[in-house]
PDB file of C-alpha atoms (C1' of nucleotides) in Angstrom:
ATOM      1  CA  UNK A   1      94.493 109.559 109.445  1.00  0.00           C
ATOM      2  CA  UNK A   2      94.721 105.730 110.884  1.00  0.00           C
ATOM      3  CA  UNK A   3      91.637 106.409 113.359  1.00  0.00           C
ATOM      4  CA  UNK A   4      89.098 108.631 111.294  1.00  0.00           C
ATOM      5  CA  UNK A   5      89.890 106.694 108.375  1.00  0.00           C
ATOM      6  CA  UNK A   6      89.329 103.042 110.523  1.00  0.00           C
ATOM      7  CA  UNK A   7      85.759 104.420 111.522  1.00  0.00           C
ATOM      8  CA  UNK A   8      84.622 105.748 108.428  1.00  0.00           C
ATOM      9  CA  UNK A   9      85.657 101.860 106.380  1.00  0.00           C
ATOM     10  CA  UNK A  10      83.813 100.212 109.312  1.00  0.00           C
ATOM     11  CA  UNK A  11      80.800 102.717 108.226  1.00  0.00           C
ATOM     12  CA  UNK A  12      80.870 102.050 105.093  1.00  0.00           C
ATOM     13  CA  UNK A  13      78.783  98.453 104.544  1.00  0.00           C
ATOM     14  CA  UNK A  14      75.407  97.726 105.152  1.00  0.00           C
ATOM     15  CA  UNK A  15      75.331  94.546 106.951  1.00  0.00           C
ATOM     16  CA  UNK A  16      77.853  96.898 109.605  1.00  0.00           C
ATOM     17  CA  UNK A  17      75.393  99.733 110.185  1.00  0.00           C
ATOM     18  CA  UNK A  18      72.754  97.063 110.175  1.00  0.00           C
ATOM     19  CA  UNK A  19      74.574  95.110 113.397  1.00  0.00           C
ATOM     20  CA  UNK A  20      75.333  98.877 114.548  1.00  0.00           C
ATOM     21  CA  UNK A  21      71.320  99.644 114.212  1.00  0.00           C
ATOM     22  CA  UNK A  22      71.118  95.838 116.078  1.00  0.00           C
ATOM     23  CA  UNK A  23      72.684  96.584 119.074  1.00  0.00           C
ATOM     24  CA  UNK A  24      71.637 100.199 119.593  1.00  0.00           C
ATOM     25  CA  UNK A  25      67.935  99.191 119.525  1.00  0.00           C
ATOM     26  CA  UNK A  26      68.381  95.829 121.555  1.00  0.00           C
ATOM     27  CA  UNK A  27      71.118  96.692 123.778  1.00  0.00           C
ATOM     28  CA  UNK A  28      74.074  94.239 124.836  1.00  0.00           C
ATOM     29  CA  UNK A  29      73.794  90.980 122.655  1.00  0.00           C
ATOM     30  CA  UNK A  30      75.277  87.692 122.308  1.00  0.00           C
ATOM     31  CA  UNK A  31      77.056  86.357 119.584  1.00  0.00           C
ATOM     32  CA  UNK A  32      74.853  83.847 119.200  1.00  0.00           C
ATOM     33  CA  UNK A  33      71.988  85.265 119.468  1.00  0.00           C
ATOM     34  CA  UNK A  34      72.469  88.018 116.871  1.00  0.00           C
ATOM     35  CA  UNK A  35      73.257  84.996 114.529  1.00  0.00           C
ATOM     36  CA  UNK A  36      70.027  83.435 114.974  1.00  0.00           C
ATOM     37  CA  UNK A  37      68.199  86.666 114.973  1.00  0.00           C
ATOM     38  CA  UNK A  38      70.093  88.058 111.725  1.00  0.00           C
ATOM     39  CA  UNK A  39      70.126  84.173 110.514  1.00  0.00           C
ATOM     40  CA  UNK A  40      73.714  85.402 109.613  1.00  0.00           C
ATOM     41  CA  UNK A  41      76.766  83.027 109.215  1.00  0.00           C
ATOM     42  CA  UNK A  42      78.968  82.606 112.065  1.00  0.00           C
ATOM     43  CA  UNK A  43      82.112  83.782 110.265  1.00  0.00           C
ATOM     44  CA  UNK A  44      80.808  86.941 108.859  1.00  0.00           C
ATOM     45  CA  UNK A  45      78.865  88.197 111.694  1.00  0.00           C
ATOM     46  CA  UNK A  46      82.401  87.457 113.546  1.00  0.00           C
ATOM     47  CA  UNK A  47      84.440  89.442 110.665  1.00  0.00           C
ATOM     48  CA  UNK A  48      82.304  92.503 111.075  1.00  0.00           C
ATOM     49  CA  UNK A  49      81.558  92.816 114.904  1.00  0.00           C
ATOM     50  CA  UNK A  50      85.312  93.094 115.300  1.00  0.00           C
ATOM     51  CA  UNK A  51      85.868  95.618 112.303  1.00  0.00           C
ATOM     52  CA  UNK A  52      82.940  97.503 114.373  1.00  0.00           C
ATOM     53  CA  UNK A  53      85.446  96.780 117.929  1.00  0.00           C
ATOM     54  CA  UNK A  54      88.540  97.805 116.413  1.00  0.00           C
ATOM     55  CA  UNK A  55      86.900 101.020 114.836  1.00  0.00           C
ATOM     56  CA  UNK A  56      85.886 101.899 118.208  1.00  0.00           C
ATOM     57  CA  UNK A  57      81.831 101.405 117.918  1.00  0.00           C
ATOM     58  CA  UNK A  58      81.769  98.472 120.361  1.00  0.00           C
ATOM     59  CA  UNK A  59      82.929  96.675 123.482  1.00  0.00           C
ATOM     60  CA  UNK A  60      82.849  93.326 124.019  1.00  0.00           C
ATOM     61  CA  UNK A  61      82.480  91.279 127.461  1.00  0.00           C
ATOM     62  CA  UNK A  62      83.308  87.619 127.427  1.00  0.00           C
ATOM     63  CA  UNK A  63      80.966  85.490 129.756  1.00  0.00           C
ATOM     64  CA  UNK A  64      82.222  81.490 129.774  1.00  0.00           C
ATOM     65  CA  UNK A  65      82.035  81.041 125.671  1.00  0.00           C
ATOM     66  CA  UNK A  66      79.517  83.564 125.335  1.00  0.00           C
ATOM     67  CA  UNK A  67      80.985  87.126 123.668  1.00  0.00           C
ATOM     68  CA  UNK A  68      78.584  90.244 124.898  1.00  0.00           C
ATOM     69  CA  UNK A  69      78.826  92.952 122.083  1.00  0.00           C
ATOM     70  CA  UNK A  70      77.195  96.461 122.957  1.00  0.00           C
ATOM     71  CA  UNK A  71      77.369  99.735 121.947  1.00  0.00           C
ATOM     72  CA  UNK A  72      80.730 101.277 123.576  1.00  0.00           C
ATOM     73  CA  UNK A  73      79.677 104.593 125.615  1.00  0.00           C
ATOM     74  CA  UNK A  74      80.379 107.222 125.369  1.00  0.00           C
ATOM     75  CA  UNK A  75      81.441 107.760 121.977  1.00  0.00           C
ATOM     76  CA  UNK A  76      83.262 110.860 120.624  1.00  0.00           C
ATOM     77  CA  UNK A  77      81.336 113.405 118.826  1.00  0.00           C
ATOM     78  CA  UNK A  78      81.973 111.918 115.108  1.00  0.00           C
ATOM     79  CA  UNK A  79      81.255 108.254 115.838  1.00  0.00           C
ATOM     80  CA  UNK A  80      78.014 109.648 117.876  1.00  0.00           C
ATOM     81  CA  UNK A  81      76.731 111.653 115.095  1.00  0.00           C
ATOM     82  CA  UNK A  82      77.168 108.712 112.889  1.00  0.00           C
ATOM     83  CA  UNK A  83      75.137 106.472 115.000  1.00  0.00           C
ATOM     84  CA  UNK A  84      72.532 109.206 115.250  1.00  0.00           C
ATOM     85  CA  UNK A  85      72.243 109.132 111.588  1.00  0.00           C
ATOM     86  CA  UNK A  86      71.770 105.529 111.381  1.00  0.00           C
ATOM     87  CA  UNK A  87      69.025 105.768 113.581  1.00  0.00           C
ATOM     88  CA  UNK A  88      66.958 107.584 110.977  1.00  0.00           C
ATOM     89  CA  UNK A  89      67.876 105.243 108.578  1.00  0.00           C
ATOM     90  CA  UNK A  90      64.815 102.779 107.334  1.00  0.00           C
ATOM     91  CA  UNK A  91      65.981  99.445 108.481  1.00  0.00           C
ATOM     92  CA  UNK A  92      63.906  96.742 109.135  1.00  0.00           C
ATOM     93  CA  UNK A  93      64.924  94.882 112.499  1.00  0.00           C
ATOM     94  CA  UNK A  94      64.047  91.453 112.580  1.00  0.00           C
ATOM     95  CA  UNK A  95      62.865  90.257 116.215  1.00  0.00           C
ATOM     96  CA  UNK A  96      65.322  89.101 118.978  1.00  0.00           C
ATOM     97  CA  UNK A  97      65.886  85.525 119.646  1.00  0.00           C
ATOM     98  CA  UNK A  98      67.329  85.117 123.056  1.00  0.00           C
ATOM     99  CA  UNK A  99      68.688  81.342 122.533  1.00  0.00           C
ATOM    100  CA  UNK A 100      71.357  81.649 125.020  1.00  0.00           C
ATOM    101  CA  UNK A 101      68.679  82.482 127.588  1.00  0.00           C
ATOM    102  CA  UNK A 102      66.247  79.379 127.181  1.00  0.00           C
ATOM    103  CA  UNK A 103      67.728  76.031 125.674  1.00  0.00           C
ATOM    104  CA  UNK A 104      71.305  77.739 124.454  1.00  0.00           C
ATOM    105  CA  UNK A 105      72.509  78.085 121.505  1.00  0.00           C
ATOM    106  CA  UNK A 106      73.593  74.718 119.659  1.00  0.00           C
ATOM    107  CA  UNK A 107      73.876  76.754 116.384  1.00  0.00           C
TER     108      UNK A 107
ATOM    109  CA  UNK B   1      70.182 103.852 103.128  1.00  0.00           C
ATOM    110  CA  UNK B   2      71.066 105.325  99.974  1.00  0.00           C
ATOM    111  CA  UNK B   3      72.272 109.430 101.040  1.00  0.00           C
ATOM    112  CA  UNK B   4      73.956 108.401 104.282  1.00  0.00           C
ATOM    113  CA  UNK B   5      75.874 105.323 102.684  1.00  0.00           C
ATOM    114  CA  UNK B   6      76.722 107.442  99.731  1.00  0.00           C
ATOM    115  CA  UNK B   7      78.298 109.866 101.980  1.00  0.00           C
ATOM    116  CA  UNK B   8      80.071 107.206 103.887  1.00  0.00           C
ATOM    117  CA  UNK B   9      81.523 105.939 100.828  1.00  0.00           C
ATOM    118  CA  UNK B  10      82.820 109.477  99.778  1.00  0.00           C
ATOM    119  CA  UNK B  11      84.653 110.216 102.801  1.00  0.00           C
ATOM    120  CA  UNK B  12      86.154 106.388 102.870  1.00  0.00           C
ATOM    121  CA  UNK B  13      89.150 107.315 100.255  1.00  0.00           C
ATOM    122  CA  UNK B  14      92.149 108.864 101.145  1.00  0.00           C
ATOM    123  CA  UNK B  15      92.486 110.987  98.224  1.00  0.00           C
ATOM    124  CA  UNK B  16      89.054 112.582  98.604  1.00  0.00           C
ATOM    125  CA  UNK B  17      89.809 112.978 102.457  1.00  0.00           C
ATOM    126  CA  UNK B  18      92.611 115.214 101.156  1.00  0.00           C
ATOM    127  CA  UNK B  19      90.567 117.113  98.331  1.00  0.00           C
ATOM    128  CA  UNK B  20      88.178 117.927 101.075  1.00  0.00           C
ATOM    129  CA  UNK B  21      90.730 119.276 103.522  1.00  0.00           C
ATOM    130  CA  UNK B  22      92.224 121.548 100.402  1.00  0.00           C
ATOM    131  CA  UNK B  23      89.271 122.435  99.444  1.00  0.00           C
ATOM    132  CA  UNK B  24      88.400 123.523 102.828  1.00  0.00           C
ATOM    133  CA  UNK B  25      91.470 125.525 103.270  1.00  0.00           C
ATOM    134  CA  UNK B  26      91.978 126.994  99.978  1.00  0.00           C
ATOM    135  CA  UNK B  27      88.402 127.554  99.177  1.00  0.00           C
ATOM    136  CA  UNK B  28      86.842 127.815  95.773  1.00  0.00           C
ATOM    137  CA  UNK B  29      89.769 126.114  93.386  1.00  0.00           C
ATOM    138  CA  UNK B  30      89.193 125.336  89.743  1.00  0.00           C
ATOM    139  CA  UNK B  31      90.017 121.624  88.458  1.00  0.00           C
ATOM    140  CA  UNK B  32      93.313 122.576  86.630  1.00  0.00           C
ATOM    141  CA  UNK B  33      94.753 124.467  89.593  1.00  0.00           C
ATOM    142  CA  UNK B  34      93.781 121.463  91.267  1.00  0.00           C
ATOM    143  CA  UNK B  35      95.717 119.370  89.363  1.00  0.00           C
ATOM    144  CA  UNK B  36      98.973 121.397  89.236  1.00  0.00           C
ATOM    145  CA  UNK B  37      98.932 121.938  92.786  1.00  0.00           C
ATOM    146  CA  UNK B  38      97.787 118.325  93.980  1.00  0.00           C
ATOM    147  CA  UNK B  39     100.283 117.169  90.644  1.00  0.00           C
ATOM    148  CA  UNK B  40      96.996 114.275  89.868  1.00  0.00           C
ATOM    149  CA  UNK B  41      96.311 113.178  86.763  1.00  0.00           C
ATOM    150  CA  UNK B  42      93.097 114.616  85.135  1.00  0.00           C
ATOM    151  CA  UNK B  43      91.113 111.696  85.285  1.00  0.00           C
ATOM    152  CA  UNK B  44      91.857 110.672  88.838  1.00  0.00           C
ATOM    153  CA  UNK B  45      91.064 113.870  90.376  1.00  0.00           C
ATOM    154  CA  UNK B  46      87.420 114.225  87.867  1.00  0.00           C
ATOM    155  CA  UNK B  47      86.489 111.001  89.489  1.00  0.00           C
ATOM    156  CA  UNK B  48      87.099 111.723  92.964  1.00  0.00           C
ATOM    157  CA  UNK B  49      85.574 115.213  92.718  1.00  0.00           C
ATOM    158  CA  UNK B  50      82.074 113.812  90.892  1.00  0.00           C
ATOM    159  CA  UNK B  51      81.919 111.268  93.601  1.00  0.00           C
ATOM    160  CA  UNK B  52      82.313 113.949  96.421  1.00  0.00           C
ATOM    161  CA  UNK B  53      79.853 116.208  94.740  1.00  0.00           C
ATOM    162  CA  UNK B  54      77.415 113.815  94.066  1.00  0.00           C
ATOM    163  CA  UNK B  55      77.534 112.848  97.766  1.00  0.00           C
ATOM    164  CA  UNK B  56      76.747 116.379  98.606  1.00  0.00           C
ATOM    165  CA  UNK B  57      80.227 117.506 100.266  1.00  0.00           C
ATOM    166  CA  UNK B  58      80.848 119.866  96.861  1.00  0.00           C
ATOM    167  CA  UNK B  59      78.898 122.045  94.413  1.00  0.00           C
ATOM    168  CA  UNK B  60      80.538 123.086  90.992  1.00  0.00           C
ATOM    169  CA  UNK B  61      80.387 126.433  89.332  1.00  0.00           C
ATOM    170  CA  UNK B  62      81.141 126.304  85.522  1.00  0.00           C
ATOM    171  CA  UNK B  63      83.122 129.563  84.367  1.00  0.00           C
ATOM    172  CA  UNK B  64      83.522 129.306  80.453  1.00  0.00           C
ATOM    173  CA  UNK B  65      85.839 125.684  80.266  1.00  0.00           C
ATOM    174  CA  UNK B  66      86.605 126.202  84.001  1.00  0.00           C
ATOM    175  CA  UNK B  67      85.287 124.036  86.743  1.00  0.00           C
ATOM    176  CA  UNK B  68      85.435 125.394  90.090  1.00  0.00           C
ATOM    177  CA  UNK B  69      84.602 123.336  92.996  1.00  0.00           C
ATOM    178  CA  UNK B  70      84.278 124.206  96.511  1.00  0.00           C
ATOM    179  CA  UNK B  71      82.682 122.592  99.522  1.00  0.00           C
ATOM    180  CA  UNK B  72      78.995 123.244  99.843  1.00  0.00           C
ATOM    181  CA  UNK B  73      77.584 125.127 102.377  1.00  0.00           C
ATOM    182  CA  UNK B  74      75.654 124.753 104.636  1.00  0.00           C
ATOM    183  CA  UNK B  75      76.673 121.137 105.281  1.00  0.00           C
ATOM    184  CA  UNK B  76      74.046 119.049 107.421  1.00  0.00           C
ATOM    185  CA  UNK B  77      75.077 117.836 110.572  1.00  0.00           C
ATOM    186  CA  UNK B  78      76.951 114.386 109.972  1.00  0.00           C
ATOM    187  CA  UNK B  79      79.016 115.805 106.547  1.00  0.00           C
ATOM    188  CA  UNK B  80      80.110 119.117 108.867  1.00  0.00           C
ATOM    189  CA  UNK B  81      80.754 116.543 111.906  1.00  0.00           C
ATOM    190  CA  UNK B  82      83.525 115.212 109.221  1.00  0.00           C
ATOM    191  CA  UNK B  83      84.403 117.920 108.027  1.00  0.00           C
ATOM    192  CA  UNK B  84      84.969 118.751 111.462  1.00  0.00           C
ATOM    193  CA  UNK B  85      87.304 115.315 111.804  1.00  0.00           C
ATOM    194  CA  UNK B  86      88.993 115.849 108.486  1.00  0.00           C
ATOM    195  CA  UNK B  87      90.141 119.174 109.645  1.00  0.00           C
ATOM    196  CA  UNK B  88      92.371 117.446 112.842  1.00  0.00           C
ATOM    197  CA  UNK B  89      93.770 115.289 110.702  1.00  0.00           C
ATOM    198  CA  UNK B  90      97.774 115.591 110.032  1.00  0.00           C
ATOM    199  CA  UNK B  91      97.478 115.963 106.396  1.00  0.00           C
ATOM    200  CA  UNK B  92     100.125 117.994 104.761  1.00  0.00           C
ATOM    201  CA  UNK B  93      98.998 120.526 101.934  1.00  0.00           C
ATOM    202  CA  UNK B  94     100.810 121.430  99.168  1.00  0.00           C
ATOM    203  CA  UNK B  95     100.707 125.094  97.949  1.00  0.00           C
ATOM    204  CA  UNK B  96      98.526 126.517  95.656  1.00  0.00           C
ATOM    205  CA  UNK B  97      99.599 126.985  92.330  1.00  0.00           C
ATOM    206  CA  UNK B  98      97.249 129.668  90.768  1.00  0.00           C
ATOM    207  CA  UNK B  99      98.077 129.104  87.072  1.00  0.00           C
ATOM    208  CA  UNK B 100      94.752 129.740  85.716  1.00  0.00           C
ATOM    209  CA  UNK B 101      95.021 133.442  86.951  1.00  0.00           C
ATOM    210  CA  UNK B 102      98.347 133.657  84.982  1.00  0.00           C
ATOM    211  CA  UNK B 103      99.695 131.894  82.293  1.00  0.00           C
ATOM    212  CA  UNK B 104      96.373 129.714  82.086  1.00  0.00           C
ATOM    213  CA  UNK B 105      96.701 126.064  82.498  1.00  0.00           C
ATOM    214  CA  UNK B 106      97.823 124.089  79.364  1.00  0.00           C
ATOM    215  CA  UNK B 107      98.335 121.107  81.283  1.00  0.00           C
TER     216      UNK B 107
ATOM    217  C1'  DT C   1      83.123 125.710  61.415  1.00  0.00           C
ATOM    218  C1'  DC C   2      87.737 124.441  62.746  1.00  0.00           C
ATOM    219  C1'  DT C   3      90.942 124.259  66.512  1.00  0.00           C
ATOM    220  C1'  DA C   4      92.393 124.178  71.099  1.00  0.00           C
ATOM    221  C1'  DA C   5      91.930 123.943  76.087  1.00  0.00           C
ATOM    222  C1'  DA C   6      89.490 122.201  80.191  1.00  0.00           C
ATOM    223  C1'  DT C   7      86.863 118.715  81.987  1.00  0.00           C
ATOM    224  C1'  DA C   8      84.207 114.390  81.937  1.00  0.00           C
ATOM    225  C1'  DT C   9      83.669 109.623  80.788  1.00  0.00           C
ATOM    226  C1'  DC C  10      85.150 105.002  79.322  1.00  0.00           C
ATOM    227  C1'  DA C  11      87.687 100.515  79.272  1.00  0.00           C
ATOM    228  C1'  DA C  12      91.098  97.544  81.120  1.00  0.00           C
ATOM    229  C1'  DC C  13      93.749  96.261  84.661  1.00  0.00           C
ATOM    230  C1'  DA C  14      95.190  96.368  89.675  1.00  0.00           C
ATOM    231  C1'  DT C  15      93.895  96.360  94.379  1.00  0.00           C
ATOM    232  C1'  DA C  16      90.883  95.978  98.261  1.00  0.00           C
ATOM    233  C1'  DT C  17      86.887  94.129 100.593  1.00  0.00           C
ATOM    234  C1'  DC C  18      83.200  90.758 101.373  1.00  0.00           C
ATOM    235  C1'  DT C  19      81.361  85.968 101.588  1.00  0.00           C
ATOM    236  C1'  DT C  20      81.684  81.273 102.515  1.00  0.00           C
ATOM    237  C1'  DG C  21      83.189  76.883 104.334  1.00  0.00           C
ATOM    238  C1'  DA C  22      86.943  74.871 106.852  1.00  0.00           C
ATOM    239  C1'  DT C  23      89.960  75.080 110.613  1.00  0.00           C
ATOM    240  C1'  DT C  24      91.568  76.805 115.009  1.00  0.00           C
ATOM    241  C1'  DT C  25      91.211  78.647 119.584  1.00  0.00           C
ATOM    242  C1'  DA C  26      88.996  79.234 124.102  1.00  0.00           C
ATOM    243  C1'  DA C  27      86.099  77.971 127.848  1.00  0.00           C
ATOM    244  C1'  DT C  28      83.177  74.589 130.122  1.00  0.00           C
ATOM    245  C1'  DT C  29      82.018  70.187 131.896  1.00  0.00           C
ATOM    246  C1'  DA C  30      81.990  65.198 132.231  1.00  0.00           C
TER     247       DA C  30
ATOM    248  C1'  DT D   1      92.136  65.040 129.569  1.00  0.00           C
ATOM    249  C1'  DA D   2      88.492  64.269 126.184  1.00  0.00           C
ATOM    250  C1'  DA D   3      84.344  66.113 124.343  1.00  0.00           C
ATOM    251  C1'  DT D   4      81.357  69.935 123.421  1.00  0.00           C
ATOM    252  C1'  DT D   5      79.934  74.566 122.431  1.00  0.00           C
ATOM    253  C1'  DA D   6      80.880  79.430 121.167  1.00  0.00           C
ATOM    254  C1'  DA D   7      83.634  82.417 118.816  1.00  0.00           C
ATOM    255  C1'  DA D   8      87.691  83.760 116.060  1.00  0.00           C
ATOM    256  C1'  DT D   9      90.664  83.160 112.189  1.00  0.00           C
ATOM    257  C1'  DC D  10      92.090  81.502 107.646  1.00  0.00           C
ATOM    258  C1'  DA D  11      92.010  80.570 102.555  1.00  0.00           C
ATOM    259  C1'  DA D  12      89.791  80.908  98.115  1.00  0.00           C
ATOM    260  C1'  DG D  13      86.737  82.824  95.140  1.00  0.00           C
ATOM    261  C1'  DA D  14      83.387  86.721  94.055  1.00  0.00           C
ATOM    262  C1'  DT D  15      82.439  91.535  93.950  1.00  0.00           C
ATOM    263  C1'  DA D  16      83.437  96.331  94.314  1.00  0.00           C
ATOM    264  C1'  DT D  17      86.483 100.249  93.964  1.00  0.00           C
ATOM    265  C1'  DG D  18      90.596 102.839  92.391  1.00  0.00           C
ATOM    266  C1'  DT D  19      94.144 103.953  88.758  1.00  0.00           C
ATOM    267  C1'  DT D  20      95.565 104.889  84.295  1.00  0.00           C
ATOM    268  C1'  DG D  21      95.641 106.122  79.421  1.00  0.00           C
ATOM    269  C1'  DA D  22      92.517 106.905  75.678  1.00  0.00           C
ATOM    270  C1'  DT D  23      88.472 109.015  74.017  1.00  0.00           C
ATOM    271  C1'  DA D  24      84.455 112.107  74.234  1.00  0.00           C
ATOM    272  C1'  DT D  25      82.248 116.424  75.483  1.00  0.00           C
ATOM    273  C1'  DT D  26      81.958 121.292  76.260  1.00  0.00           C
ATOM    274  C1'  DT D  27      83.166 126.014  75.663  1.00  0.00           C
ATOM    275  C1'  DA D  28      85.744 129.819  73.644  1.00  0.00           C
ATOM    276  C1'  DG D  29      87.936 132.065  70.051  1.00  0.00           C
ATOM    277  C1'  DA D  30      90.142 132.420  65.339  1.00  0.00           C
TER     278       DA D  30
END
DNA sequence: TCTAAATATCAACATATCTTGATTTAATTA
DNA sequence: TAATTAAATCAAGATATGTTGATATTTAGA
């Protein structure tokens, strides 16, 4: 039950399947940088990218203070078929903002 | 949004999780056999079974005052992928108590 | 049409989840 | 080690969802 049940909750809110949508389209991202992207407040983008890590969506790679989220690969069938689904799905993206890259955060 | 969301929502309950693995086992099952078997109170189970049908796991067939539910088929790709999951899980069934065949169900 | 049985819906309360701002932790650099 | 930045965690209130008992609806039969 724990597992299937863990993935399905982490499914089940918008601004989740958004980030999911996020990182499948833009590959590996940076904390920050979602946050100024999604203009999304530091604790709650923190909340759900680790509901999304613990329900075994994403990985996470720690670079200095920086915190790499990206799609974990492969998934398993269900998790795959989910994401699959959210790809259909008619979300509007907003544009990338690569902070870290040019002047750094300083959010 | 609104369809896949809907059926994330469904299948993010426990007790539905288990109406869908009975349902899936036992096949076609009226509400009040439901109810004796799954010993639920009336209300409870209604609820859960509207919100699974109106997701799309369930269609209903109305016999006289009889409801019988059963899980729709064919399922599209992400509902049968859970079905799929729901079936591994280690959920223990109760046994089927028939009474509408017998003594009818005067709950 | 009155009654009874099966099912659906409603209202009130209980519980869980999300949001926000504040605080804490971790890593880097002066 | 002190200061700074990024990220994680916490606490409190707001919102959503589930449970229950009561009521309404539907159908069948006297």
């Amino acid at each position: 039950m724990e597992i299937y049940l863990k993935s399905v909750a982490a499914l089940n809110d918008e601004t989740r399947v958004l980030l999911l949508r996020f990182l499948d389209h833009y590959g590996e991202t940076c904390v920050c940088d979602m946050q100024a992207s999604l203009d999304m407040i530091q604790s709650r983008l923190s909340r759900h990218l680790k509901i999304l890590k613990d329900a075994g969506f994403l990985r996470v790679e720690r670079k200095g203070t920086w915190a790499y989220y990206s799609i974990r690969s492969p998934l398993d069938r269900f998790r795959n078929e989910a994401l699959q689904e959210i790809r259909y799905l008619d979300i509007e993206l907003p544009p990338l903002k690569k902070l870290s890259e040019t002047e750094g955060c300083k959010i």
